[in-house]
Amino acid sequence: MKKIIYTALLLLVTVSCDKWFEAEPQGGGQSGAKVFDNEGSFRDYMNGIYTGLRSAELYGSNLTLGGVEFLAQNFNPYAGAEAWAKMGFNDDMALTIAREAYTRLYAAIYQCNDILRLFAEKKDVDFIAGSREMMVAEARGLRAFLHFELLRLYSPACTVDSGASNILWMEGTQPKGVQMTTAQLTDKIIAELEAAAAELAKYDPIVTGVGYDDLSLLGTAPIDRVWKLNYYGCLAAEARALMSRGTAEDFGKAYGLLTKIIGEGGYAFVRTVSGTDYEFSAEFIFALPSPETGFCALSEELFNPAPDGKGVTLSARLDIDDLHADDRRRNWFDSDNTMRTKFAPTSKIDKWKTAPAIPVIKIGEVYLMAAEAAAKSNQLPAGIGQFNDFMVQRNSESLKLPDTATQAQLMEALDKQYQYEFLGEGVRYHFCKRLNLTVTAYDGSQITDVGKKAFPIVK
């Protein structure tokens, strides 16, 4: 995104009550010479939806490393991005990012609706037993996930203004959405994610351990399910939405979902950098494969400490030396204290130069959310325990909290870990917004009422 202002998409129009997207494909996807008369064509279409999500306008830059991450105040913004970094969403750069992300997210929702329509209409197509059900649930869950992304970007935090009515729920391919308040839309999103997870629990290979064919087409074998919104990804997304409502009951429900992921998902933290890539992809619950030169090139552009000064150095406000010497996250930084290593193109797994994945949900977030959810559902000792377990997993036992820590002390420690854990990923901004925090900007000024901030909907 640096130095580049992307042009508005020509094939899409802004959503309103009477307009909808012309998003490809619209039921015309093909597999070989056949048109949606075999399972492979549906898989191709589903893969295409995820391919769109990794674009620079979405998770490939604007919603992660190249855009939203600078709102978290971990890094000094590059020249021209100062207003954006201070959450002034009125300049050309902010308007462009907001327009692109809004358009692309709704385009992906359209495609989810379109493939769900095709599943309903093409009932005579043969599928391997369970495969159709899995993909239907996945598309339904992804649709809800994308609506929540719109909600947390383009509306105030639910706890700040639950009556705001900025985002339409779109369920179908016709140009008519349902106008909902933030509270109503959050309820809908939670219900949809819960229903999708219930189906995925029965059919997702990440749960059953059984793939659907011998070809290992993307998304059907257990090892491939990280590239799709799988069962555990749905649970984590539902927990995000529950916690956004901010009640003790919702935190309790979220804690139940998060502990299920921790207890049953089989995810492990990287305890040594030997035999792994430096972004620790083994910890990913849901990720998108980066375009070949995507995240690597963007990371190099942002963090290259070149003499011309174009590299963005680690903010002095976040001192990597605060982490224990054995904390593996220190390996994300090179000798110049810039974050070039994390998304570098060299994989330690296969010794080939590979493009790193784009993390969307990681096990680290699950632990940090679980600690907060426990504490805010009257289970503070359990919350402290979850936080301390996380610090053990990160080889930073010296940062563990005492059993006598208060909820305020836990939340302060969590905020610090959100800064470290998600460097380059854009996650901390959503944490700050959900809690309506006042944050200190890169230049020392205060940004108040972060929960009231919302991307503009550009017509």
CSV table of C-alpha atoms in Angstrom, one decimal:
chain,number,residue,atom,x,y,z
A,1,MET,CA,0.0,0.0,0.0
A,2,LYS,CA,2.9,2.3,0.7
A,3,LYS,CA,3.2,5.1,-2.0
A,4,ILE,CA,0.3,3.5,-3.8
A,5,ILE,CA,-3.3,4.7,-3.8
A,6,TYR,CA,-5.3,2.0,-5.5
A,7,THR,CA,-8.0,3.0,-7.9
A,8,ALA,CA,-11.6,2.1,-7.2
A,9,LEU,CA,-12.7,-1.2,-8.6
A,10,LEU,CA,-14.5,-0.7,-11.9
A,11,LEU,CA,-16.5,-3.9,-11.9
A,12,LEU,CA,-18.1,-3.3,-8.6
A,13,VAL,CA,-20.5,-0.6,-7.4
A,14,THR,CA,-21.1,0.6,-3.8
A,15,VAL,CA,-23.8,-1.3,-1.9
A,16,SER,CA,-26.9,0.5,-0.9
A,17,CYS,CA,-30.5,-0.6,-0.3
A,18,ASP,CA,-31.2,-0.7,-4.1
A,19,LYS,CA,-27.8,-1.6,-5.5
A,20,TRP,CA,-25.8,-4.7,-5.4
A,21,PHE,CA,-22.5,-6.0,-6.8
A,22,GLU,CA,-21.6,-7.3,-10.2
A,23,ALA,CA,-19.2,-9.8,-8.8
A,24,GLU,CA,-17.6,-12.5,-10.8
A,25,PRO,CA,-18.3,-15.4,-11.0
A,26,GLN,CA,-22.1,-15.2,-10.8
A,27,GLY,CA,-23.0,-18.8,-11.2
A,28,GLY,CA,-20.9,-19.1,-14.4
A,29,GLY,CA,-17.8,-20.7,-12.8
A,30,GLN,CA,-16.5,-23.6,-14.8
A,31,SER,CA,-14.5,-26.8,-14.1
A,32,GLY,CA,-13.1,-28.0,-17.4
A,33,ALA,CA,-15.9,-28.0,-20.0
A,34,LYS,CA,-18.6,-28.5,-17.5
A,35,VAL,CA,-20.6,-25.8,-15.7
A,36,PHE,CA,-21.4,-26.6,-12.1
A,37,ASP,CA,-22.3,-30.2,-12.8
A,38,ASN,CA,-19.6,-31.7,-10.7
A,39,GLU,CA,-18.1,-31.3,-7.3
A,40,GLY,CA,-14.8,-29.9,-8.6
A,41,SER,CA,-16.5,-26.8,-10.0
A,42,PHE,CA,-18.0,-26.0,-6.6
A,43,ARG,CA,-14.5,-26.4,-5.0
A,44,ASP,CA,-13.0,-24.1,-7.7
A,45,TYR,CA,-15.6,-21.4,-6.9
A,46,MET,CA,-15.0,-21.7,-3.2
A,47,ASN,CA,-11.3,-21.4,-3.7
A,48,GLY,CA,-11.9,-18.3,-5.8
A,49,ILE,CA,-13.7,-16.6,-2.9
A,50,TYR,CA,-10.7,-17.1,-0.7
A,51,THR,CA,-8.3,-15.9,-3.5
A,52,GLY,CA,-10.2,-12.6,-3.6
A,53,LEU,CA,-9.8,-12.2,0.2
A,54,ARG,CA,-6.0,-12.2,-0.1
A,55,SER,CA,-6.0,-9.1,-2.4
A,56,ALA,CA,-4.1,-6.0,-1.4
A,57,GLU,CA,-7.5,-4.2,-0.9
A,58,LEU,CA,-8.3,-6.7,1.9
A,59,TYR,CA,-6.1,-9.0,4.0
A,60,GLY,CA,-3.1,-8.8,1.6
A,61,SER,CA,-2.4,-5.3,2.8
A,62,ASN,CA,-5.1,-2.8,3.7
A,63,LEU,CA,-6.8,-4.8,6.5
A,64,THR,CA,-3.5,-6.1,7.9
A,65,LEU,CA,0.2,-5.3,7.5
A,66,GLY,CA,-0.1,-2.3,5.1
A,67,GLY,CA,-3.1,-0.5,6.6
A,68,VAL,CA,-4.9,-1.3,9.8
A,69,GLU,CA,-1.7,-2.3,11.5
A,70,PHE,CA,-0.6,1.3,11.6
A,71,LEU,CA,-3.8,2.2,13.6
A,72,ALA,CA,-2.4,0.0,16.4
A,73,GLN,CA,0.4,2.5,17.0
A,74,ASN,CA,3.2,-0.1,17.0
A,75,PHE,CA,5.1,1.4,14.1
A,76,ASN,CA,5.9,4.9,12.9
A,77,PRO,CA,3.9,5.6,9.8
A,78,TYR,CA,5.6,6.3,6.5
A,79,ALA,CA,5.4,9.8,4.9
A,80,GLY,CA,1.9,10.6,3.8
A,81,ALA,CA,0.2,8.1,6.2
A,82,GLU,CA,0.3,10.2,9.3
A,83,ALA,CA,-3.3,11.2,9.3
A,84,TRP,CA,-4.3,7.6,8.7
A,85,ALA,CA,-2.2,6.3,11.6
A,86,LYS,CA,-3.9,8.8,13.9
A,87,MET,CA,-7.3,7.5,12.8
A,88,GLY,CA,-8.2,10.6,10.8
A,89,PHE,CA,-10.4,8.8,8.2
A,90,ASN,CA,-11.1,11.8,6.0
A,91,ASP,CA,-8.1,12.2,3.8
A,92,ASP,CA,-7.8,10.7,0.3
A,93,MET,CA,-5.8,7.7,1.5
A,94,ALA,CA,-8.4,6.7,4.1
A,95,LEU,CA,-11.3,7.2,1.7
A,96,THR,CA,-9.6,5.0,-0.8
A,97,ILE,CA,-8.9,2.2,1.7
A,98,ALA,CA,-12.4,2.4,3.0
A,99,ARG,CA,-14.0,2.3,-0.4
A,100,GLU,CA,-11.9,-0.6,-1.6
A,101,ALA,CA,-12.3,-2.8,1.5
A,102,TYR,CA,-16.1,-2.1,1.7
A,103,THR,CA,-16.6,-3.0,-2.0
A,104,ARG,CA,-14.4,-6.1,-1.8
A,105,LEU,CA,-15.9,-7.5,1.4
A,106,TYR,CA,-19.4,-7.2,0.0
A,107,ALA,CA,-18.3,-8.7,-3.2
A,108,ALA,CA,-17.1,-11.8,-1.3
A,109,ILE,CA,-20.4,-11.9,0.6
A,110,TYR,CA,-22.1,-11.9,-2.8
A,111,GLN,CA,-20.1,-14.8,-3.9
A,112,CYS,CA,-20.9,-16.7,-0.7
A,113,ASN,CA,-24.6,-16.1,-1.4
A,114,ASP,CA,-24.2,-17.1,-5.0
A,115,ILE,CA,-22.5,-20.5,-4.2
A,116,LEU,CA,-25.2,-21.1,-1.5
A,117,ARG,CA,-27.8,-20.5,-4.2
A,118,LEU,CA,-26.0,-23.0,-6.5
A,119,PHE,CA,-25.9,-25.6,-3.8
A,120,ALA,CA,-29.6,-25.2,-3.3
A,121,GLU,CA,-30.4,-25.3,-7.0
A,122,LYS,CA,-28.0,-28.1,-8.2
A,123,LYS,CA,-29.2,-30.9,-6.0
A,124,ASP,CA,-28.6,-33.4,-8.7
A,125,VAL,CA,-24.8,-32.9,-8.6
A,126,ASP,CA,-23.0,-35.9,-7.0
A,127,PHE,CA,-20.8,-35.1,-4.0
A,128,ILE,CA,-18.6,-37.3,-1.9
A,129,ALA,CA,-20.7,-38.0,1.2
A,130,GLY,CA,-20.3,-35.0,3.6
A,131,SER,CA,-18.5,-32.7,1.2
A,132,ARG,CA,-21.5,-30.7,0.1
A,133,GLU,CA,-22.6,-30.3,3.7
A,134,MET,CA,-19.1,-29.1,4.7
A,135,MET,CA,-18.9,-26.5,2.0
A,136,VAL,CA,-22.4,-25.2,2.6
A,137,ALA,CA,-21.6,-24.7,6.3
A,138,GLU,CA,-18.3,-23.1,5.4
A,139,ALA,CA,-19.9,-20.6,3.0
A,140,ARG,CA,-22.5,-19.7,5.6
A,141,GLY,CA,-19.9,-19.2,8.2
A,142,LEU,CA,-17.7,-17.2,5.9
A,143,ARG,CA,-20.6,-14.9,5.0
A,144,ALA,CA,-21.2,-14.2,8.7
A,145,PHE,CA,-17.4,-13.7,9.3
A,146,LEU,CA,-17.3,-11.1,6.5
A,147,HIS,CA,-20.3,-9.3,7.8
A,148,PHE,CA,-18.6,-9.0,11.2
A,149,GLU,CA,-15.5,-7.6,9.5
A,150,LEU,CA,-17.7,-4.9,8.0
A,151,LEU,CA,-19.3,-4.2,11.3
A,152,ARG,CA,-16.2,-3.8,13.3
A,153,LEU,CA,-14.6,-1.6,10.6
A,154,TYR,CA,-17.5,0.6,9.5
A,155,SER,CA,-19.5,1.0,12.7
A,156,PRO,CA,-18.7,2.2,16.2
A,157,ALA,CA,-18.0,-0.5,18.8
A,158,CYS,CA,-21.2,-2.3,19.9
A,159,THR,CA,-20.7,-1.3,23.5
A,160,VAL,CA,-20.4,2.4,22.4
A,161,ASP,CA,-23.4,2.6,20.0
A,162,SER,CA,-25.3,-0.6,19.6
A,163,GLY,CA,-28.1,1.3,17.8
A,164,ALA,CA,-26.0,2.4,14.9
A,165,SER,CA,-27.3,1.1,11.6
A,166,ASN,CA,-24.4,1.3,9.1
A,167,ILE,CA,-24.2,-2.2,7.7
A,168,LEU,CA,-26.7,-4.2,5.7
A,169,TRP,CA,-27.1,-8.0,6.1
A,170,MET,CA,-27.1,-9.5,2.6
A,171,GLU,CA,-28.5,-12.9,2.2
A,172,GLY,CA,-29.0,-13.7,-1.4
A,173,THR,CA,-28.0,-12.4,-4.8
A,174,GLN,CA,-30.8,-9.9,-5.2
A,175,PRO,CA,-30.1,-6.2,-4.7
A,176,LYS,CA,-31.9,-6.0,-1.4
A,177,GLY,CA,-30.4,-6.2,2.1
A,178,VAL,CA,-31.8,-6.0,5.6
A,179,GLN,CA,-31.1,-2.9,7.5
A,180,MET,CA,-30.1,-3.8,11.1
A,181,THR,CA,-28.7,-2.1,14.1
A,182,THR,CA,-25.3,-3.1,15.3
A,183,ALA,CA,-27.0,-5.1,18.1
A,184,GLN,CA,-29.3,-6.9,15.7
A,185,LEU,CA,-26.6,-7.6,13.2
A,186,THR,CA,-24.3,-8.9,15.9
A,187,ASP,CA,-27.0,-11.3,17.1
A,188,LYS,CA,-27.5,-12.5,13.5
A,189,ILE,CA,-23.8,-13.0,13.0
A,190,ILE,CA,-23.5,-15.0,16.2
A,191,ALA,CA,-26.5,-17.2,15.3
A,192,GLU,CA,-25.1,-17.8,11.8
A,193,LEU,CA,-21.6,-18.7,13.1
A,194,GLU,CA,-23.1,-21.0,15.7
A,195,ALA,CA,-25.2,-22.8,13.1
A,196,ALA,CA,-22.2,-23.1,10.7
A,197,ALA,CA,-20.0,-24.5,13.5
A,198,ALA,CA,-22.6,-27.1,14.4
A,199,GLU,CA,-22.6,-28.4,10.9
A,200,LEU,CA,-18.8,-28.3,10.5
A,201,ALA,CA,-18.5,-30.3,13.7
A,202,LYS,CA,-20.0,-33.2,11.8
A,203,TYR,CA,-18.3,-32.8,8.5
A,204,ASP,CA,-15.1,-30.8,8.7
A,205,PRO,CA,-12.0,-33.0,8.2
A,206,ILE,CA,-10.2,-30.9,10.9
A,207,VAL,CA,-12.6,-32.5,13.4
A,208,THR,CA,-13.2,-35.9,11.8
A,209,GLY,CA,-9.7,-36.4,10.6
A,210,VAL,CA,-10.9,-37.9,7.4
A,211,GLY,CA,-10.5,-36.1,4.0
A,212,TYR,CA,-13.0,-36.4,1.1
A,213,ASP,CA,-10.8,-37.8,-1.7
A,214,ASP,CA,-7.4,-39.0,-2.6
A,215,LEU,CA,-6.5,-35.9,-4.6
A,216,SER,CA,-6.3,-33.6,-1.6
A,217,LEU,CA,-7.9,-30.7,-3.4
A,218,LEU,CA,-7.4,-27.5,-1.4
A,219,GLY,CA,-9.7,-27.5,1.6
A,220,THR,CA,-10.8,-31.1,1.9
A,221,ALA,CA,-8.0,-32.8,3.8
A,222,PRO,CA,-7.3,-32.0,7.5
A,223,ILE,CA,-3.9,-30.5,6.8
A,224,ASP,CA,-5.5,-28.1,4.3
A,225,ARG,CA,-8.3,-26.8,6.4
A,226,VAL,CA,-6.2,-23.9,7.8
A,227,TRP,CA,-6.8,-22.3,4.4
A,228,LYS,CA,-10.5,-22.2,4.9
A,229,LEU,CA,-12.9,-21.0,7.6
A,230,ASN,CA,-12.9,-24.3,9.4
A,231,TYR,CA,-14.7,-25.5,12.5
A,232,TYR,CA,-12.2,-24.0,15.0
A,233,GLY,CA,-12.1,-20.8,13.0
A,234,CYS,CA,-15.9,-20.5,13.2
A,235,LEU,CA,-15.7,-20.9,17.0
A,236,ALA,CA,-13.0,-18.2,17.3
A,237,ALA,CA,-15.0,-15.9,15.1
A,238,GLU,CA,-18.1,-16.5,17.2
A,239,ALA,CA,-16.1,-15.7,20.3
A,240,ARG,CA,-15.0,-12.4,18.8
A,241,ALA,CA,-18.6,-11.4,18.1
A,242,LEU,CA,-19.8,-12.5,21.5
A,243,MET,CA,-17.1,-10.5,23.2
A,244,SER,CA,-18.0,-7.4,21.2
A,245,ARG,CA,-21.3,-7.3,23.0
A,246,GLY,CA,-19.5,-7.0,26.3
A,247,THR,CA,-21.9,-8.7,28.8
A,248,ALA,CA,-20.7,-11.1,31.4
A,249,GLU,CA,-23.0,-13.8,29.9
A,250,ASP,CA,-21.5,-13.3,26.5
A,251,PHE,CA,-17.9,-13.4,27.9
A,252,GLY,CA,-18.9,-16.7,29.6
A,253,LYS,CA,-20.1,-18.2,26.4
A,254,ALA,CA,-17.0,-17.0,24.5
A,255,TYR,CA,-14.8,-18.5,27.2
A,256,GLY,CA,-16.5,-21.9,26.6
A,257,LEU,CA,-15.8,-21.7,22.9
A,258,LEU,CA,-12.2,-20.6,23.3
A,259,THR,CA,-11.4,-23.3,25.9
A,260,LYS,CA,-12.9,-25.9,23.4
A,261,ILE,CA,-10.4,-24.7,20.8
A,262,ILE,CA,-7.5,-24.9,23.3
A,263,GLY,CA,-8.6,-28.3,24.6
A,264,GLU,CA,-9.6,-30.0,21.4
A,265,GLY,CA,-7.9,-28.2,18.5
A,266,GLY,CA,-4.5,-29.7,19.0
A,267,TYR,CA,-2.7,-26.3,18.2
A,268,ALA,CA,0.8,-25.9,19.7
A,269,PHE,CA,3.0,-22.9,20.1
A,270,VAL,CA,6.4,-22.7,18.5
A,271,ARG,CA,8.9,-23.2,21.3
A,272,THR,CA,12.0,-23.2,19.1
A,273,VAL,CA,12.6,-21.6,15.7
A,274,SER,CA,14.4,-24.7,14.4
A,275,GLY,CA,12.3,-26.3,11.7
A,276,THR,CA,9.7,-23.5,11.4
A,277,ASP,CA,9.1,-20.4,9.4
A,278,TYR,CA,9.4,-17.2,11.3
A,279,GLU,CA,5.8,-16.2,11.2
A,280,PHE,CA,5.0,-19.5,13.1
A,281,SER,CA,2.4,-20.7,10.6
A,282,ALA,CA,2.0,-23.9,12.7
A,283,GLU,CA,0.0,-21.6,15.1
A,284,PHE,CA,-2.5,-20.5,12.5
A,285,ILE,CA,-6.1,-21.5,12.9
A,286,PHE,CA,-7.3,-19.7,9.7
A,287,ALA,CA,-5.0,-18.1,7.2
A,288,LEU,CA,-4.9,-17.1,3.5
A,289,PRO,CA,-2.1,-18.1,1.2
A,290,SER,CA,-0.3,-15.0,0.2
A,291,PRO,CA,0.2,-14.2,-3.5
A,292,GLU,CA,3.7,-15.2,-4.5
A,293,THR,CA,5.2,-11.7,-4.0
A,294,GLY,CA,2.5,-10.3,-1.8
A,295,PHE,CA,3.3,-10.2,1.9
A,296,CYS,CA,7.0,-10.7,1.3
A,297,ALA,CA,7.3,-7.7,-1.0
A,298,LEU,CA,5.1,-5.5,1.2
A,299,SER,CA,7.1,-6.4,4.3
A,300,GLU,CA,10.4,-5.7,2.6
A,301,GLU,CA,9.1,-2.4,1.3
A,302,LEU,CA,7.9,-1.4,4.7
A,303,PHE,CA,10.7,-2.6,6.9
A,304,ASN,CA,13.8,-2.5,4.7
A,305,PRO,CA,16.2,-0.2,6.6
A,306,ALA,CA,17.6,1.3,3.4
A,307,PRO,CA,19.6,4.5,3.3
A,308,ASP,CA,16.8,6.3,1.6
A,309,GLY,CA,14.8,6.0,4.7
A,310,LYS,CA,11.8,4.2,3.2
A,311,GLY,CA,12.0,1.5,5.8
A,312,VAL,CA,9.6,1.8,8.8
A,313,THR,CA,11.5,1.0,12.0
A,314,LEU,CA,10.1,-0.4,15.2
A,315,SER,CA,8.5,2.2,17.4
A,316,ALA,CA,10.5,3.1,20.5
A,317,ARG,CA,7.3,2.7,22.4
A,318,LEU,CA,7.5,-1.1,22.0
A,319,ASP,CA,10.8,-2.4,23.2
A,320,ILE,CA,11.6,-5.9,22.1
A,321,ASP,CA,13.9,-6.2,25.0
A,322,ASP,CA,10.9,-6.3,27.3
A,323,LEU,CA,10.4,-9.9,26.1
A,324,HIS,CA,12.4,-12.7,27.7
A,325,ALA,CA,15.6,-13.6,25.9
A,326,ASP,CA,14.0,-17.0,25.0
A,327,ASP,CA,10.8,-15.5,23.6
A,328,ARG,CA,10.7,-16.7,20.0
A,329,ARG,CA,8.9,-13.6,18.9
A,330,ARG,CA,12.2,-11.8,19.2
A,331,ASN,CA,13.2,-13.7,16.0
A,332,TRP,CA,10.8,-11.5,14.1
A,333,PHE,CA,13.3,-8.7,14.2
A,334,ASP,CA,16.7,-8.3,12.5
A,335,SER,CA,19.9,-6.7,13.9
A,336,ASP,CA,18.6,-3.3,12.8
A,337,ASN,CA,15.5,-3.8,15.0
A,338,THR,CA,13.2,-3.8,12.0
A,339,MET,CA,10.5,-6.5,11.4
A,340,ARG,CA,11.9,-7.9,8.2
A,341,THR,CA,12.3,-11.4,9.5
A,342,LYS,CA,8.7,-12.3,10.3
A,343,PHE,CA,7.4,-12.2,6.8
A,344,ALA,CA,10.7,-13.0,5.0
A,345,PRO,CA,10.3,-15.4,2.0
A,346,THR,CA,12.7,-18.1,3.3
A,347,SER,CA,10.8,-21.1,4.7
A,348,LYS,CA,12.7,-23.1,7.4
A,349,ILE,CA,10.4,-26.0,6.7
A,350,ASP,CA,11.3,-26.9,3.1
A,351,LYS,CA,14.3,-24.7,2.5
A,352,TRP,CA,12.6,-23.2,-0.5
A,353,LYS,CA,11.8,-19.5,-0.9
A,354,THR,CA,8.1,-19.4,-0.3
A,355,ALA,CA,5.5,-16.7,0.2
A,356,PRO,CA,4.3,-16.6,3.8
A,357,ALA,CA,0.7,-17.0,4.6
A,358,ILE,CA,-1.6,-14.2,5.7
A,359,PRO,CA,-2.6,-14.9,9.3
A,360,VAL,CA,-6.3,-14.2,10.1
A,361,ILE,CA,-6.9,-16.2,13.3
A,362,LYS,CA,-4.1,-17.6,15.5
A,363,ILE,CA,-4.0,-19.7,18.6
A,364,GLY,CA,-2.3,-16.8,20.4
A,365,GLU,CA,-5.5,-14.7,20.0
A,366,VAL,CA,-7.5,-17.6,21.3
A,367,TYR,CA,-5.5,-17.6,24.6
A,368,LEU,CA,-5.6,-13.8,25.0
A,369,MET,CA,-9.3,-13.7,24.4
A,370,ALA,CA,-9.8,-16.6,26.8
A,371,ALA,CA,-8.0,-14.8,29.5
A,372,GLU,CA,-10.1,-11.7,29.1
A,373,ALA,CA,-13.4,-13.7,28.7
A,374,ALA,CA,-12.7,-15.6,31.9
A,375,ALA,CA,-11.9,-12.5,33.9
A,376,LYS,CA,-15.0,-10.7,32.6
A,377,SER,CA,-17.3,-13.6,33.4
A,378,ASN,CA,-16.4,-13.6,37.1
A,379,GLN,CA,-13.6,-16.1,36.6
A,380,LEU,CA,-10.6,-13.9,37.3
A,381,PRO,CA,-8.3,-16.8,38.6
A,382,ALA,CA,-9.0,-18.7,35.4
A,383,GLY,CA,-8.2,-15.7,33.3
A,384,ILE,CA,-4.9,-15.2,35.1
A,385,GLY,CA,-4.2,-18.9,34.5
A,386,GLN,CA,-4.9,-18.6,30.8
A,387,PHE,CA,-2.6,-15.5,30.5
A,388,ASN,CA,0.2,-17.2,32.4
A,389,ASP,CA,-0.1,-20.4,30.3
A,390,PHE,CA,0.2,-18.2,27.3
A,391,MET,CA,3.4,-16.6,28.7
A,392,VAL,CA,4.8,-20.0,29.4
A,393,GLN,CA,4.1,-21.1,25.8
A,394,ARG,CA,5.9,-17.9,24.6
A,395,ASN,CA,9.0,-18.7,26.8
A,396,SER,CA,8.4,-15.5,28.7
A,397,GLU,CA,7.6,-16.9,32.2
A,398,SER,CA,9.1,-13.8,33.8
A,399,LEU,CA,6.0,-11.9,32.5
A,400,LYS,CA,3.5,-14.1,34.3
A,401,LEU,CA,1.1,-12.4,36.6
A,402,PRO,CA,0.7,-13.2,40.3
A,403,ASP,CA,-2.4,-14.9,41.5
A,404,THR,CA,-3.3,-11.7,43.3
A,405,ALA,CA,-3.4,-9.6,40.1
A,406,THR,CA,-6.5,-7.5,39.6
A,407,GLN,CA,-8.7,-7.5,36.4
A,408,ALA,CA,-7.2,-4.1,35.5
A,409,GLN,CA,-3.7,-5.5,35.8
A,410,LEU,CA,-4.7,-8.4,33.6
A,411,MET,CA,-6.1,-6.1,31.0
A,412,GLU,CA,-3.0,-4.0,30.9
A,413,ALA,CA,-0.9,-7.1,30.5
A,414,LEU,CA,-3.2,-8.3,27.7
A,415,ASP,CA,-2.9,-5.1,25.8
A,416,LYS,CA,0.9,-5.3,25.9
A,417,GLN,CA,0.7,-8.8,24.5
A,418,TYR,CA,-1.7,-7.8,21.8
A,419,GLN,CA,1.0,-5.4,20.7
A,420,TYR,CA,3.7,-8.0,20.6
A,421,GLU,CA,1.7,-11.0,19.4
A,422,PHE,CA,0.2,-9.4,16.3
A,423,LEU,CA,2.9,-7.2,15.0
A,424,GLY,CA,2.2,-6.6,11.3
A,425,GLU,CA,-1.3,-8.2,11.5
A,426,GLY,CA,-3.7,-5.4,12.4
A,427,VAL,CA,-5.3,-7.2,15.3
A,428,ARG,CA,-4.6,-4.8,18.2
A,429,TYR,CA,-6.6,-2.0,16.6
A,430,HIS,CA,-9.8,-4.1,16.9
A,431,PHE,CA,-8.9,-4.9,20.5
A,432,CYS,CA,-8.6,-1.2,21.3
A,433,LYS,CA,-11.7,-0.3,19.5
A,434,ARG,CA,-13.8,-3.0,21.1
A,435,LEU,CA,-12.8,-1.7,24.5
A,436,ASN,CA,-13.1,2.0,23.5
A,437,LEU,CA,-9.6,2.7,24.8
A,438,THR,CA,-7.6,5.9,24.6
A,439,VAL,CA,-4.3,5.1,22.9
A,440,THR,CA,-1.1,7.0,22.6
A,441,ALA,CA,-0.2,7.7,19.0
A,442,TYR,CA,3.2,7.3,17.5
A,443,ASP,CA,3.9,11.0,18.1
A,444,GLY,CA,2.9,11.0,21.7
A,445,SER,CA,-0.6,12.5,21.2
A,446,GLN,CA,-3.7,10.9,22.6
A,447,ILE,CA,-6.4,9.3,20.5
A,448,THR,CA,-9.6,9.2,22.5
A,449,ASP,CA,-12.8,7.3,22.1
A,450,VAL,CA,-11.3,4.7,19.7
A,451,GLY,CA,-14.6,2.8,20.0
A,452,LYS,CA,-16.4,5.6,18.2
A,453,LYS,CA,-14.0,5.5,15.2
A,454,ALA,CA,-15.5,4.0,12.0
A,455,PHE,CA,-14.3,3.9,8.4
A,456,PRO,CA,-16.4,6.1,6.2
A,457,ILE,CA,-18.8,4.4,3.8
A,458,VAL,CA,-17.8,6.1,0.6
A,459,LYS,CA,-20.6,6.4,-2.0
